[in-house]
Amino acid sequence: MNISKVKIIDIPDFIDHRGGMSFIQNDLLPFDIKRVFYIYNVPKTSIRGGHAHIEHLTLLLALNGSFVIDLIDTDQKKLTVRLEGPNKGLFVPNMVWHEVRNFSDHAICLVLASDIHKEEDYIRDFSTFLNA
């Protein structure tokens, strides 16, 4: 049951009259960061993700705006999380199908990953995922 391993991770933030600052370092995460990418300018009706990873782990953050993440594991346990604000990250373990939707205007989704891109680590067919 990997859905039980999904969790919100608090990102330290410091706010004063000059604005806010947050930081992420490996000791805050359940994995070492090997890849960073971000998603932006997503049309309101688009869905990103639509896959699961066999091994690698991710953390998603809403650097700007908001979006919704739908998650499901191979036991068909479901969870929906809305992220907004850069001080909360969503840890997504391996073998959890995830789809990101409902992007607000100007939303930026930052993704930190435990490994470099390896196409063989992706399960992109939902039926194949449920049978894994």
CSV table of N, CA and C in Angstrom, one decimal, residues 1-7 30-31 51-60 71-75 77 90-98 112-115 120-123 129 132:
chain,number,residue,atom,x,y,z
A,1,MET,N,0.8,-1.2,0.0
A,1,MET,CA,0.0,0.0,0.0
A,1,MET,C,0.9,1.3,0.0
A,2,ASN,N,1.3,1.7,-1.1
A,2,ASN,CA,2.2,2.8,-1.2
A,2,ASN,C,1.5,4.1,-1.0
A,3,ILE,N,0.1,4.2,-1.2
A,3,ILE,CA,-0.6,5.4,-0.9
A,3,ILE,C,-0.4,5.9,0.5
A,4,SER,N,-0.2,5.0,1.4
A,4,SER,CA,0.0,5.3,2.8
A,4,SER,C,1.3,6.0,3.0
A,5,LYS,N,2.2,5.9,2.1
A,5,LYS,CA,3.5,6.6,2.2
A,5,LYS,C,3.5,8.0,1.6
A,6,VAL,N,2.5,8.4,0.9
A,6,VAL,CA,2.3,9.8,0.4
A,6,VAL,C,2.2,10.7,1.6
A,7,LYS,N,2.9,11.8,1.6
A,7,LYS,CA,2.8,12.7,2.7
A,7,LYS,C,3.2,14.1,2.3
A,30,PRO,N,13.0,12.3,2.0
A,30,PRO,CA,13.3,10.9,2.1
A,30,PRO,C,14.1,10.3,1.0
A,31,PHE,N,14.8,11.2,0.2
A,31,PHE,CA,15.6,10.8,-0.9
A,31,PHE,C,16.6,11.9,-1.2
A,51,HIS,N,1.2,8.8,-14.9
A,51,HIS,CA,2.1,7.7,-14.8
A,51,HIS,C,2.5,7.3,-13.4
A,52,ALA,N,3.2,6.3,-13.2
A,52,ALA,CA,3.8,5.9,-12.0
A,52,ALA,C,5.3,5.5,-12.2
A,53,HIS,N,6.0,5.6,-11.2
A,53,HIS,CA,7.5,5.2,-11.3
A,53,HIS,C,7.7,3.9,-10.6
A,54,ILE,N,8.5,3.0,-11.2
A,54,ILE,CA,8.8,1.7,-10.7
A,54,ILE,C,9.7,1.9,-9.4
A,55,GLU,N,10.7,2.8,-9.5
A,55,GLU,CA,11.6,2.9,-8.4
A,55,GLU,C,11.8,4.4,-7.9
A,56,HIS,N,11.8,5.4,-8.8
A,56,HIS,CA,12.2,6.7,-8.3
A,56,HIS,C,11.0,7.4,-7.6
A,57,LEU,N,11.5,8.3,-6.7
A,57,LEU,CA,10.6,9.1,-5.8
A,57,LEU,C,10.6,10.5,-6.2
A,58,THR,N,9.5,11.2,-5.9
A,58,THR,CA,9.4,12.6,-6.3
A,58,THR,C,8.8,13.5,-5.2
A,59,LEU,N,9.1,14.8,-5.2
A,59,LEU,CA,8.4,15.7,-4.4
A,59,LEU,C,7.9,16.8,-5.3
A,60,LEU,N,6.6,17.2,-5.2
A,60,LEU,CA,6.0,18.2,-6.0
A,60,LEU,C,5.7,19.4,-5.1
A,71,LEU,N,-4.0,10.7,-6.8
A,71,LEU,CA,-3.1,9.6,-6.6
A,71,LEU,C,-3.8,8.3,-6.4
A,72,ILE,N,-3.3,7.2,-6.9
A,72,ILE,CA,-3.9,5.9,-6.7
A,72,ILE,C,-2.8,4.9,-6.6
A,73,ASP,N,-3.0,3.9,-5.8
A,73,ASP,CA,-2.0,2.8,-5.7
A,73,ASP,C,-2.5,1.6,-6.4
A,74,THR,N,-1.7,0.5,-6.4
A,74,THR,CA,-2.1,-0.7,-7.1
A,74,THR,C,-3.3,-1.4,-6.4
A,75,ASP,N,-3.5,-1.1,-5.1
A,75,ASP,CA,-4.7,-1.6,-4.4
A,75,ASP,C,-5.9,-0.8,-4.6
A,77,LYS,N,-6.4,2.3,-3.8
A,77,LYS,CA,-6.7,3.3,-2.7
A,77,LYS,C,-6.3,4.7,-3.4
A,90,LEU,N,4.6,17.7,-1.7
A,90,LEU,CA,3.9,16.5,-1.7
A,90,LEU,C,4.9,15.4,-2.1
A,91,PHE,N,5.2,14.5,-1.2
A,91,PHE,CA,6.1,13.4,-1.4
A,91,PHE,C,5.3,12.3,-2.1
A,92,VAL,N,5.7,11.8,-3.3
A,92,VAL,CA,5.0,10.8,-4.0
A,92,VAL,C,6.0,9.6,-4.1
A,93,PRO,N,5.8,8.5,-3.4
A,93,PRO,CA,6.7,7.3,-3.5
A,93,PRO,C,6.5,6.6,-4.8
A,94,ASN,N,7.4,5.6,-5.0
A,94,ASN,CA,7.3,4.8,-6.2
A,94,ASN,C,5.9,4.0,-6.2
A,95,MET,N,5.5,3.5,-7.3
A,95,MET,CA,4.3,2.7,-7.5
A,95,MET,C,3.1,3.4,-7.0
A,96,VAL,N,3.0,4.7,-7.2
A,96,VAL,CA,1.8,5.5,-7.0
A,96,VAL,C,1.5,6.2,-8.3
A,97,TRP,N,0.4,5.9,-8.9
A,97,TRP,CA,-0.1,6.6,-10.1
A,97,TRP,C,-0.5,8.0,-9.7
A,98,HIS,N,0.0,9.0,-10.5
A,98,HIS,CA,-0.4,10.4,-10.2
A,98,HIS,C,-0.7,11.2,-11.4
A,112,LEU,N,11.1,17.6,-7.7
A,112,LEU,CA,12.4,17.1,-7.3
A,112,LEU,C,12.3,15.6,-7.4
A,113,ALA,N,13.3,15.0,-8.0
A,113,ALA,CA,13.3,13.6,-8.2
A,113,ALA,C,14.5,12.9,-7.7
A,114,SER,N,14.4,11.6,-7.3
A,114,SER,CA,15.5,10.8,-6.8
A,114,SER,C,16.4,10.3,-7.8
A,115,ASP,N,16.1,10.4,-9.1
A,115,ASP,CA,16.9,9.9,-10.1
A,115,ASP,C,16.8,10.7,-11.4
A,120,GLU,N,12.6,3.7,-18.8
A,120,GLU,CA,12.2,2.3,-18.3
A,120,GLU,C,11.7,2.3,-16.9
A,121,ASP,N,11.8,3.5,-16.2
A,121,ASP,CA,11.2,3.6,-14.8
A,121,ASP,C,9.8,4.0,-14.8
A,122,TYR,N,9.2,4.4,-16.0
A,122,TYR,CA,7.9,4.9,-16.1
A,122,TYR,C,6.9,3.7,-16.4
A,123,ILE,N,5.7,3.7,-15.8
A,123,ILE,CA,4.6,2.9,-16.2
A,123,ILE,C,3.6,3.9,-16.7
A,129,PHE,N,-0.2,-0.7,-14.8
A,129,PHE,CA,0.1,-0.3,-13.5
A,129,PHE,C,-0.7,-1.1,-12.4
A,132,ALA,N,0.5,-4.5,-11.8
A,132,ALA,CA,2.0,-4.6,-11.5
A,132,ALA,C,2.1,-5.2,-10.1
